[in-house]
Each structure stands twice: as structure tokens, then as C-alpha cells.
Short mmCIF file of C-alpha atoms in Angstrom, two decimals:
data_model
loop_
_atom_site.label_atom_id
_atom_site.label_comp_id
_atom_site.label_asym_id
_atom_site.label_seq_id
_atom_site.Cartn_x
_atom_site.Cartn_y
_atom_site.Cartn_z
CA MET A 1 -25.96 96.89 113.16
CA PRO A 2 -29.74 96.42 113.06
CA ARG A 3 -31.40 95.14 116.17
CA ARG A 4 -32.64 91.57 116.20
CA VAL A 5 -36.19 91.48 114.87
CA ARG A 6 -38.91 89.77 116.92
CA VAL A 7 -42.53 89.42 115.94
CA GLU A 8 -43.62 87.99 119.30
CA SER A 9 -44.19 90.27 122.29
CA PRO A 10 -40.93 91.83 123.57
CA ASP A 11 -41.02 89.93 126.88
CA VAL A 12 -40.43 86.52 125.29
CA PHE A 13 -37.56 84.85 127.15
CA VAL A 14 -35.02 84.35 124.38
CA HIS A 15 -32.26 83.01 126.65
CA PRO A 16 -32.01 81.51 130.16
CA LEU A 17 -30.47 84.80 131.32
CA SER A 18 -33.58 86.68 130.19
CA TYR A 19 -35.67 84.29 132.30
CA VAL A 20 -33.40 84.95 135.31
CA ARG A 21 -33.66 88.70 134.81
CA ALA A 22 -37.45 88.49 134.70
CA GLN A 23 -37.55 86.42 137.89
CA MET A 24 -35.15 88.75 139.72
CA GLY A 25 -36.55 91.98 138.30
CA TRP A 26 -33.13 92.88 136.89
CA THR A 27 -32.20 95.13 134.00
CA TYR A 28 -29.06 94.47 131.96
CA GLN A 29 -27.33 97.10 134.10
CA ASP A 30 -28.39 95.27 137.27
CA VAL A 31 -26.76 92.08 136.00
CA VAL A 32 -23.35 93.68 135.49
CA ASP A 33 -23.69 95.65 138.75
CA VAL A 34 -24.30 92.57 140.91
CA ILE A 35 -21.41 90.76 139.21
CA ALA A 36 -19.09 93.75 139.67
CA ARG A 37 -20.07 94.02 143.32
CA ARG A 38 -19.04 90.43 143.97
CA ALA A 39 -16.18 90.09 141.48
CA GLY A 40 -14.43 93.41 142.14
CA ASN A 41 -12.80 95.14 139.20
CA MET A 42 -15.08 94.87 136.20
CA ALA A 43 -16.31 97.37 133.64
CA ARG A 44 -19.98 97.99 134.45
CA ARG A 45 -21.25 98.25 130.89
CA ARG A 46 -24.79 96.97 130.35
CA GLU A 47 -23.81 95.95 126.80
CA LYS A 48 -21.87 93.01 128.24
CA ALA A 49 -25.02 91.40 129.65
CA TRP A 50 -26.92 92.16 126.44
CA ARG A 51 -24.25 90.33 124.41
CA TRP A 52 -24.39 87.33 126.73
CA GLU A 53 -28.12 87.12 126.16
CA HIS A 54 -28.41 87.95 122.45
CA TRP A 55 -25.07 87.32 120.74
CA GLY A 56 -24.10 84.03 122.35
CA VAL A 57 -21.05 85.60 124.06
CA VAL A 58 -19.90 83.48 127.03
CA PRO A 59 -19.00 85.41 130.21
CA ASP A 60 -15.61 84.68 131.75
CA ARG A 61 -15.23 82.31 134.68
CA VAL A 62 -14.99 85.10 137.27
CA SER A 63 -18.25 86.66 136.07
CA GLN A 64 -20.04 83.32 136.01
CA ARG A 65 -18.88 82.50 139.54
CA ALA A 66 -20.04 85.89 140.82
CA LEU A 67 -23.45 85.48 139.21
CA ALA A 68 -23.79 81.96 140.62
CA VAL A 69 -23.04 83.21 144.14
CA GLU A 70 -25.66 85.95 143.74
CA LEU A 71 -28.25 83.37 142.65
CA GLY A 72 -27.30 80.86 145.35
CA ILE A 73 -26.07 78.23 142.88
CA PRO A 74 -23.19 75.93 143.95
CA GLU A 75 -19.95 76.55 142.08
CA GLU A 76 -19.70 72.89 141.03
CA CYS A 77 -22.75 73.46 138.79
CA ILE A 78 -20.62 75.77 136.66
CA ASP A 79 -18.10 72.97 136.20
CA ARG A 80 -20.76 70.37 135.47
CA TYR A 81 -22.88 72.38 133.02
CA PRO A 82 -21.61 74.83 130.39
CA TRP A 83 -23.03 78.35 130.13
CA PRO A 84 -25.95 79.00 130.05
CA GLN A 85 -27.21 75.54 131.08
CA TRP A 86 -26.43 76.05 134.78
CA LEU A 87 -28.71 79.09 135.04
CA PRO A 88 -32.05 78.45 136.82
CA ASP A 89 -34.86 78.65 134.30
CA GLY A 90 -37.93 77.20 135.95
CA ASP A 91 -39.41 73.73 135.98
CA PRO A 92 -37.69 71.07 133.85
CA ILE A 93 -39.47 69.36 130.97
CA ARG A 94 -40.53 65.94 132.16
CA THR A 95 -39.86 62.93 129.93
CA ASP A 96 -40.40 60.18 132.53
CA PHE A 97 -44.06 59.45 131.85
CA THR A 98 -44.94 55.78 131.40
CA TRP A 99 -45.43 54.57 127.83
CA ASN A 100 -49.10 53.63 128.20
CA GLN A 101 -52.47 55.32 128.16
CA ALA A 102 -52.16 56.63 131.71
CA GLY A 103 -48.71 58.05 131.00
CA SER A 104 -50.00 59.68 127.83
CA SER A 105 -52.81 61.40 129.74
CA LYS A 106 -50.39 62.64 132.40
CA ALA A 107 -48.00 63.95 129.74
CA ILE A 108 -50.78 65.87 128.01
CA CYS A 109 -52.04 67.36 131.30
CA ASP A 110 -48.49 68.36 132.27
CA ALA A 111 -48.01 70.13 128.96
CA MET A 112 -51.36 71.90 129.20
CA GLU A 113 -50.52 73.25 132.67
CA CYS A 114 -47.21 74.80 131.60
CA THR A 115 -47.27 75.85 127.98
CA VAL A 116 -49.85 78.59 127.41
CA THR A 117 -47.98 81.03 129.67
CA ASP A 118 -44.55 79.60 128.81
CA ARG A 119 -42.81 82.43 126.97
CA ARG A 120 -39.29 81.03 126.91
CA GLY A 121 -37.65 81.25 123.51
CA PHE A 122 -34.83 78.80 124.22
CA MET A 123 -34.57 75.01 124.28
CA LYS A 124 -34.45 73.31 127.68
CA LEU A 125 -34.40 69.66 126.65
CA THR A 126 -31.04 69.00 124.99
CA GLY A 127 -28.17 66.54 124.75
CA THR A 128 -28.42 62.95 125.94
CA SER A 129 -31.77 63.48 127.68
CA LEU A 130 -33.37 64.52 124.40
CA ILE A 131 -31.80 61.67 122.43
CA ALA A 132 -32.68 59.14 125.15
CA PHE A 133 -36.31 60.26 125.04
CA ALA A 134 -36.47 59.54 121.30
CA GLN A 135 -34.75 56.16 121.78
CA ARG A 136 -37.26 55.09 124.44
CA TRP A 137 -40.11 55.93 122.07
CA LEU A 138 -38.45 53.75 119.43
CA ASP A 139 -37.89 50.75 121.72
CA ILE A 140 -41.05 50.43 123.82
CA GLU A 141 -44.22 48.83 122.48
CA PRO A 142 -47.63 50.29 123.49
CA ALA A 143 -49.21 48.67 126.54
CA GLU A 144 -52.70 47.25 126.57
CA LEU A 145 -55.15 50.11 126.10
CA ALA A 146 -57.62 50.65 128.94
CA SER A 147 -61.17 50.37 127.69
CA VAL A 148 -62.83 52.98 129.80
CA LEU A 149 -62.11 55.96 132.06
CA ARG A 150 -64.44 57.52 134.57
CA GLY A 151 -67.00 60.04 133.32
CA GLY A 152 -69.54 60.35 130.54
CA ARG A 153 -69.59 57.97 127.62
CA ILE A 154 -68.04 59.33 124.40
CA THR A 155 -69.63 58.40 121.08
CA GLU A 156 -68.09 57.92 117.65
CA ASP A 157 -70.00 60.95 116.38
CA PHE A 158 -68.22 63.18 118.90
CA VAL A 159 -64.79 61.93 117.87
CA ASP A 160 -65.77 62.25 114.19
CA ARG A 161 -66.58 65.94 114.69
CA VAL A 162 -63.30 66.67 116.41
CA GLU A 163 -61.34 64.86 113.69
CA GLU A 164 -63.21 66.79 111.01
CA GLY A 165 -61.91 70.04 112.52
CA LEU A 166 -58.23 69.15 112.09
CA PRO A 167 -57.89 70.33 108.45
CA ARG A 168 -59.30 73.72 109.44
CA LEU A 169 -56.73 74.07 112.23
CA ARG A 170 -53.87 72.98 109.97
CA LEU A 171 -54.93 75.60 107.40
CA LEU A 172 -55.20 78.26 110.10
CA GLU A 173 -51.68 77.59 111.40
CA ALA A 174 -50.13 77.41 107.93
CA THR A 175 -51.93 80.53 106.66
CA TYR A 176 -51.76 82.89 109.64
CA GLY A 177 -48.70 81.65 111.50
CA GLY A 178 -48.10 80.15 114.90
CA ARG A 179 -48.45 83.34 116.93
CA ARG A 180 -52.06 83.81 115.84
CA SER A 181 -53.15 80.18 115.91
CA ARG A 182 -51.49 78.56 118.91
CA ARG A 183 -54.09 79.46 121.53
CA LEU A 184 -56.98 78.13 119.44
CA ILE A 185 -55.21 74.83 118.82
CA ASP A 186 -54.28 74.66 122.50
CA ALA A 187 -57.96 75.08 123.42
CA GLU A 188 -58.89 72.18 121.13
CA LEU A 189 -56.18 70.03 122.71
CA GLY A 190 -57.46 71.01 126.15
CA MET A 191 -60.90 69.72 125.29
CA VAL A 192 -59.49 66.38 124.13
CA ALA A 193 -57.32 66.17 127.27
CA GLU A 194 -60.38 66.73 129.45
CA VAL A 195 -62.28 63.99 127.61
CA LEU A 196 -59.38 61.59 128.09
CA GLU A 197 -59.16 62.42 131.77
CA ASN A 198 -62.83 62.47 132.77
CA SER A 199 -64.92 60.53 130.24
CA SER A 200 -65.48 56.90 129.36
CA TYR A 201 -65.15 55.33 125.92
CA THR A 202 -64.37 52.13 124.11
CA ALA A 203 -60.84 50.89 123.43
CA SER A 204 -61.12 51.82 119.75
CA LEU A 205 -62.28 55.34 120.60
CA SER A 206 -59.45 55.58 123.12
CA GLN A 207 -56.94 55.07 120.32
CA ARG A 208 -58.63 57.71 118.20
CA LEU A 209 -58.73 60.21 121.08
CA HIS A 210 -55.03 59.70 121.80
CA GLY A 211 -54.34 60.07 118.09
CA LEU A 212 -56.24 63.37 118.17
CA ALA A 213 -54.24 64.52 121.18
CA ALA A 214 -51.02 63.56 119.42
CA GLU A 215 -51.82 65.48 116.24
CA LEU A 216 -53.14 68.53 118.12
CA GLY A 217 -50.04 68.46 120.32
CA ARG A 218 -47.84 68.30 117.25
CA MET A 219 -49.71 71.21 115.65
CA VAL A 220 -49.68 73.52 118.68
CA GLY A 221 -46.05 72.57 119.30
CA PHE A 222 -45.17 73.63 115.79
CA ALA A 223 -47.20 76.83 116.21
CA CYS A 224 -45.13 77.66 119.30
CA PHE A 225 -41.94 76.75 117.44
CA ASP A 226 -42.94 79.08 114.61
CA ALA A 227 -43.65 81.85 117.15
CA GLY A 228 -40.24 81.44 118.82
CA LEU A 229 -41.59 79.77 122.00
CA HIS A 230 -39.25 76.82 122.06
CA THR A 231 -39.70 75.51 125.58
CA ALA A 232 -43.47 75.41 125.07
CA ALA A 233 -42.95 73.60 121.76
CA GLN A 234 -40.85 70.93 123.45
CA ARG A 235 -43.44 70.38 126.19
CA TYR A 236 -46.22 69.87 123.65
CA TRP A 237 -44.11 67.55 121.51
CA VAL A 238 -43.06 65.32 124.41
CA ALA A 239 -46.74 64.91 125.32
CA ALA A 240 -47.66 64.35 121.67
CA VAL A 241 -45.11 61.55 121.23
CA HIS A 242 -46.58 59.79 124.28
CA ALA A 243 -50.09 60.25 122.88
CA SER A 244 -49.09 58.86 119.47
CA HIS A 245 -47.63 55.82 121.22
CA ALA A 246 -50.83 55.23 123.18
CA ALA A 247 -52.73 55.53 119.90
CA GLY A 248 -50.47 52.98 118.22
CA GLN A 249 -49.62 55.49 115.47
CA ARG A 250 -45.87 55.16 115.04
CA ALA A 251 -45.72 57.21 111.84
CA LEU A 252 -47.39 60.12 113.64
CA GLY A 253 -44.84 59.81 116.45
CA ALA A 254 -42.08 59.86 113.85
CA ASN A 255 -43.52 63.06 112.40
CA ILE A 256 -43.36 64.69 115.84
CA LEU A 257 -39.75 63.60 116.36
CA LYS A 258 -39.05 65.05 112.92
CA SER A 259 -40.25 68.44 114.19
CA MET A 260 -38.07 68.11 117.28
CA SER A 261 -35.14 67.39 114.97
CA LEU A 262 -35.87 70.54 112.99
CA GLN A 263 -35.84 72.60 116.19
CA CYS A 264 -32.42 71.20 117.09
CA HIS A 265 -31.22 72.02 113.57
CA ASP A 266 -32.34 75.63 113.97
CA PHE A 267 -30.42 75.88 117.25
CA GLY A 268 -27.26 74.46 115.69
CA ARG A 269 -27.51 71.24 117.73
CA VAL A 270 -26.99 69.15 114.63
CA ARG A 271 -25.89 65.87 116.21
CA GLU A 272 -29.04 65.82 118.31
CA ALA A 273 -31.00 66.73 115.18
CA LEU A 274 -29.49 63.71 113.43
CA ALA A 275 -30.23 61.35 116.32
CA LEU A 276 -33.87 62.44 116.42
CA ALA A 277 -34.24 62.23 112.64
CA ARG A 278 -32.75 58.73 112.59
CA ASN A 279 -35.09 57.55 115.35
CA ALA A 280 -38.01 58.98 113.41
CA ASN A 281 -36.90 57.30 110.20
CA GLU A 282 -36.24 53.92 111.81
CA GLY A 283 -39.29 53.92 114.08
CA ALA A 284 -42.00 55.03 111.67
CA GLY A 285 -43.04 51.45 110.93
CA LYS A 286 -45.10 50.56 107.89
CA THR A 287 -46.14 53.81 106.23
CA THR A 288 -46.62 55.46 102.84
CA PRO A 289 -43.91 56.44 100.35
CA ARG A 290 -44.64 60.16 100.89
CA VAL A 291 -44.06 59.85 104.65
CA ARG A 292 -40.84 57.90 104.02
CA SER A 293 -39.72 60.65 101.63
CA MET A 294 -40.42 63.35 104.21
CA LEU A 295 -38.50 61.50 106.94
CA ALA A 296 -35.56 60.77 104.64
CA LEU A 297 -35.27 64.47 103.80
CA ARG A 298 -35.29 65.43 107.47
CA GLU A 299 -32.36 63.10 108.07
CA ALA A 300 -30.68 64.46 104.94
CA ARG A 301 -30.84 67.98 106.38
CA ALA A 302 -29.01 66.86 109.51
CA HIS A 303 -26.28 65.25 107.41
CA ALA A 304 -26.00 68.42 105.32
CA ALA A 305 -25.52 70.48 108.48
CA LEU A 306 -22.70 68.09 109.41
CA ASP A 307 -21.19 68.58 105.91
CA ASP A 308 -21.73 64.91 105.05
CA ALA A 309 -22.51 65.41 101.37
CA VAL A 310 -22.40 61.72 100.40
CA THR A 311 -25.01 60.55 102.92
CA CYS A 312 -27.10 63.66 102.39
CA GLU A 313 -27.33 63.20 98.63
CA ARG A 314 -28.10 59.50 99.02
CA LEU A 315 -31.04 60.38 101.28
CA ILE A 316 -32.23 63.09 98.89
CA ALA A 317 -32.19 60.55 96.05
CA ARG A 318 -34.17 58.09 98.21
CA ALA A 319 -36.67 60.80 99.07
CA ASP A 320 -37.03 61.69 95.39
CA THR A 321 -37.76 58.06 94.52
CA GLU A 322 -40.24 57.60 97.36
CA ILE A 323 -42.27 60.75 96.67
CA GLY A 324 -42.92 59.55 93.12
CA ARG A 325 -44.35 56.22 94.31
CA GLY A 326 -47.77 55.24 95.55
CA SER A 327 -51.03 57.13 95.72
CA ARG A 328 -51.75 60.17 97.87
CA ASP A 329 -55.09 58.58 98.75
CA ASP A 330 -53.27 56.35 101.25
CA ASP A 331 -51.35 59.16 102.97
CA PRO A 332 -52.19 60.29 106.51
CA PRO A 333 -53.73 63.80 106.46
CA TRP A 334 -50.83 65.37 108.37
CA VAL A 335 -48.38 64.73 105.53
CA ALA A 336 -50.46 66.64 102.95
CA TYR A 337 -48.19 69.70 103.33
CA PHE A 338 -45.28 67.69 101.94
CA ASP A 339 -45.85 68.23 98.23
CA GLU A 340 -43.43 68.69 95.33
CA ALA A 341 -42.81 72.31 96.30
CA GLU A 342 -41.85 71.37 99.86
CA PHE A 343 -39.65 68.54 98.59
CA HIS A 344 -37.64 70.95 96.44
CA ALA A 345 -37.45 73.52 99.23
CA GLN A 346 -36.06 70.96 101.69
CA ALA A 347 -33.57 69.67 99.12
CA GLY A 348 -32.57 73.26 98.40
CA ILE A 349 -31.82 73.89 102.08
CA CYS A 350 -29.65 70.77 102.12
CA TYR A 351 -27.58 72.04 99.19
CA LEU A 352 -27.46 75.51 100.73
CA ASP A 353 -25.91 74.03 103.88
CA LEU A 354 -23.47 72.06 101.72
CA GLY A 355 -22.38 75.26 99.95
CA ASP A 356 -23.72 74.21 96.53
CA HIS A 357 -25.56 77.47 95.83
CA ARG A 358 -26.32 76.74 92.18
CA THR A 359 -28.11 73.45 92.89
CA ALA A 360 -29.85 75.05 95.87
CA ASP A 361 -31.09 77.93 93.71
CA ARG A 362 -32.44 75.49 91.14
CA HIS A 363 -34.46 73.67 93.81
CA PHE A 364 -35.78 76.90 95.36
CA THR A 365 -36.87 78.15 91.93
CA ARG A 366 -38.85 74.96 91.34
CA ALA A 367 -40.33 75.16 94.84
CA LEU A 368 -41.58 78.71 94.26
CA ASP A 369 -42.98 77.80 90.84
CA GLN A 370 -44.99 74.89 92.25
CA LEU A 371 -46.13 76.51 95.50
CA ALA A 372 -49.86 77.03 96.05
CA PRO A 373 -50.83 80.74 96.35
CA SER A 374 -52.44 80.16 99.76
CA LYS A 375 -49.13 79.10 101.36
CA VAL A 376 -47.98 82.59 102.29
CA ARG A 377 -45.63 81.59 105.10
CA ASP A 378 -43.93 78.96 102.95
CA ARG A 379 -43.51 81.46 100.10
CA ALA A 380 -41.74 83.84 102.47
CA THR A 381 -39.46 81.02 103.63
CA TYR A 382 -38.58 79.93 100.09
CA LEU A 383 -37.89 83.53 99.00
CA ILE A 384 -35.55 84.09 101.93
CA LYS A 385 -33.69 80.87 101.26
CA ARG A 386 -33.42 81.60 97.54
CA SER A 387 -32.04 85.03 98.39
CA GLU A 388 -29.27 83.29 100.34
CA ALA A 389 -28.51 81.09 97.34
CA GLN A 390 -28.41 84.11 95.03
CA ALA A 391 -26.11 85.95 97.41
CA GLY A 392 -23.82 82.91 97.41
CA LEU A 393 -23.75 83.07 93.61
CA GLY A 394 -22.76 86.75 93.74
CA ALA A 395 -26.12 88.09 92.52
CA VAL A 396 -26.50 90.50 95.44
CA ASP A 397 -29.07 92.79 93.77
CA HIS A 398 -31.37 89.87 93.04
CA ALA A 399 -30.81 88.52 96.56
CA LYS A 400 -31.86 91.88 98.01
CA GLU A 401 -34.96 91.93 95.81
CA LEU A 402 -36.00 88.45 96.94
CA LEU A 403 -35.45 89.36 100.58
CA THR A 404 -37.49 92.54 100.43
CA THR A 405 -40.29 90.66 98.64
CA ALA A 406 -40.50 88.27 101.59
CA ILE A 407 -40.97 90.94 104.27
CA PRO A 408 -44.61 91.88 103.47
CA LEU A 409 -45.46 88.17 103.43
CA ILE A 410 -44.16 87.85 107.00
CA GLN A 411 -46.44 90.71 107.97
CA GLN A 412 -49.32 88.78 106.41
CA ALA A 413 -48.41 85.46 108.07
CA PRO A 414 -46.32 86.34 111.16
CA SER A 415 -43.52 83.87 111.80
CA GLN A 416 -40.66 84.37 114.23
CA ARG A 417 -38.61 81.79 112.34
CA ASN A 418 -39.00 83.74 109.10
CA ALA A 419 -38.20 87.02 110.86
CA ASP A 420 -35.01 85.42 112.20
CA ARG A 421 -34.20 84.12 108.72
CA VAL A 422 -34.53 87.62 107.26
CA PHE A 423 -32.21 88.96 109.92
CA ALA A 424 -29.63 86.22 109.28
CA ALA A 425 -29.79 86.68 105.50
CA ARG A 426 -29.56 90.47 105.82
CA THR A 427 -26.49 90.35 108.07
CA GLY A 428 -24.80 87.83 105.77
CA MET A 429 -25.16 89.92 102.60
CA PRO A 430 -22.38 92.25 101.38
CA LEU A 431 -24.82 95.13 100.82
CA PRO A 432 -23.97 98.81 100.33
CA ARG A 433 -24.87 101.04 103.28
CA ARG A 434 -27.93 102.53 101.53
CA ASP A 435 -29.34 99.12 100.59
CA SER A 436 -28.78 97.88 104.14
CA HIS A 437 -30.69 100.89 105.45
CA ASP A 438 -33.59 100.21 103.07
CA ILE A 439 -33.94 96.63 104.30
CA ASP A 440 -33.60 97.72 107.92
CA GLU A 441 -36.48 100.13 107.42
CA GLN A 442 -38.64 97.27 106.19
CA LEU A 443 -37.49 94.99 109.04
CA VAL A 444 -38.90 97.49 111.51
CA LEU A 445 -42.35 96.89 110.02
CA LEU A 446 -42.26 93.31 111.31
CA VAL A 447 -42.57 94.43 114.91
CA LYS A 448 -45.29 97.07 114.41
#
């Protein structure tokens, strides 16, 4: 079996156990040795710990109890939280900031302190706490904006210049991938956070600055998500939702919740994905048809993952109607990526999850035909997904061809999510041994 491909540095914490090992200085062999020492009879094979960390295998109760004792964790935590949630994995992600300008500034500063060095590749904010966070955003109205903060006076020209740089950063992230772009976007967000914290400005400029922080937080969060740094992504997004609220931009907040829903979908936490997508859809407020189409499709994907074909297809039909209405001149800049190609790709993924490979393939074909040449990362994604549809239709040779075509594109625009997709598609294909070896050889290029 080929090893799991990672395009980020090899010390990314892909699982809470990997974080524990890094903190304790343990190898996989050390993990099984300390468990065996406390639990008694147990085969001391390092592969067991590797499978817990990479394959989703759950250790038995005796092993979990022994590890908890070694780490000084009360046994009742094992009963209260399922594996691996009871493992210590550093500071929690805060969601208790107040829903006003001061709370927004604190949320941004908290994210900035933790995320640049945060290498964890797993989600920490899950379950009811994640859903409750989205519900609070939906229910609470923005408080009165403070007119000034201490520090130098900020002019409209300054804010204009920062806003003018957003398209360049969006293009950078979309073209070169999250791994290459996240630090630059983070630096831009840091500058805006410092202005919010230390400068003075009018109430109208305050809204614009918080809107900038929200969009930059969304962008750097997505860059981290794309790079496989999921804890960092969640920290940025929580701060970004607060900032969008302080800015009075509900549609932007909905777009951030949409990204959080997508992350849950990727982790198989589909009910949380649905709750977040619904909150985004219901809380977006008055917005453009294209934004409504995008949000409807995100909710459709959650229903598809739950095998709810009726609701999913109704939402796809609504999205199709909405995207054909209105003028793009009225759209917020952050929805520009959602064009006809992206619509068909998202619809195709819905049908892929529903098992309708023929309809999925038709959508992916249209997406690839309409995709702009500059969107290298998206082309790789669409090719991988179409290869899955072709494999489902029994066209294995064509599926292999599509998959191998995507690999050089991932080298051009590195994306951990696309690397993981290649791995998943490769392992799900009934390929002859020689063909499997050929793809594995190309997969190795992703980590060079």
C-alpha cells in the first residue's frame, strides 16, 4: 500500500496522538512500549501506534487507559470523550469573545498569536461547540461600533490601499496554493489587527477595517485548510466571523461559515457540516443571487453526504436558478471565484456523493470545459473528481489518465487537499499492479 502523501512539512500534526508524541518526544515504538509497560501483555509493534494515528484505528480500552495513566489524565475523561478527543493537544480554540468591536479585536489577536506556528492537521472545534458558535453568530446583532481607538488617526486613503490589495492576495492563494501564500496573507492580517488595536479612526472606517480583517482571516484560514493545517484554519475563521459581525457584513460571515462547513465535510462530520451550512444560508441576510447560489450548493453538499437526494437536488435546482439571475456587478468581490465552472464542479461532487456517477461526470466535464486556464489548483481538483466518476462508470483506464494528469498540476499549485484526494482516488480504483505502481511513482513527486 502506498504511503499517505503529504505536501506540507513532515512534522505537521495530523492527529492528536502526533501532537502528544511531539510534546513527549516519543516515537511510535515509545508509544506502544509505555502502554505495554503499564498494561502488561501486549504486542510491542510500532505499527499499532502508526495505525491509530494514520488509519483511524481505535485502540482498545486497556491501551487507552494505560496511555491516560502515563499522561496523567483521569480515567473518567476516557468515558466522557471518545478517542482521540480525550488526548491533550494544547490550548483550546476560544469561541467566547463578545460579539462587538472589542470582542472582534480580541478574537483576531488571539488567532494571530496561535496560528502561524500551529502545525496541527486535525480539527479541534467539533460537535455542539462548533454548531453553537455558528448559532450565536446567527442570533446576535452587532453592538454599537466604537468610533475611535487609541493611537494614530487612520485615513480613508490607507484603508483604500489595503482593500485594493485583496484581489492580488486572492489570486496568489488560488494560483500557488495555501502552503505558499498563507504567511503573506497572515502578515497582511497582522497589519490590520495592529491598526485596529492601536490606531484611531471613524466609525465608518472601523467597519471597513473589521471587514478587511474578516476577509483576510477567511483567506488565510482557507490557505491553512488547503495546506492541511486545520486547527490554524479554525482559529482564523472564528476570528473572521467575529470581525465580519463587527463590520455588519452578514454575507461575508456566511461565506466564512460555509468554509467551516466544507472542513467538516472533508472530515466526515457531515451533520456539523449541515448545521454550519444552514446557519450560513439562513443568516446571510440580503445579498446577491450568486451568493445565494453558492450558499445553497454548500448546503446541498451536506445533504448529499447524508444521502438525502431529494433535498440535495432541490437545493441544486435553487442554486442553478439563482446563479442565472442578477448582475455580477452587484456581487461582493469574494464571490468572484464562484463562476459557472465552480457551480458545475460543486454539483458534480453532490452527485458523486449520491452515487450518480453519470450525472457527476457530465457536470465535471462542463466544469473543466469552462474553467479559466489560470485556475491550476481548481483544474487539478476537477480532474481528480472526474476520475472518480469515470472509475464509478467502469472506465478505469480513463480514470487513471485523468488522475495522472492532475499530479503535475498539484506540483505547480501545491495543495494538501488535492494530494489527499489523489491518494483517496488511487486507493479506491481497481487498478492492475503495474498501473498502481506507475501512479505511486508520480505520487512520490508531490513530496519532493
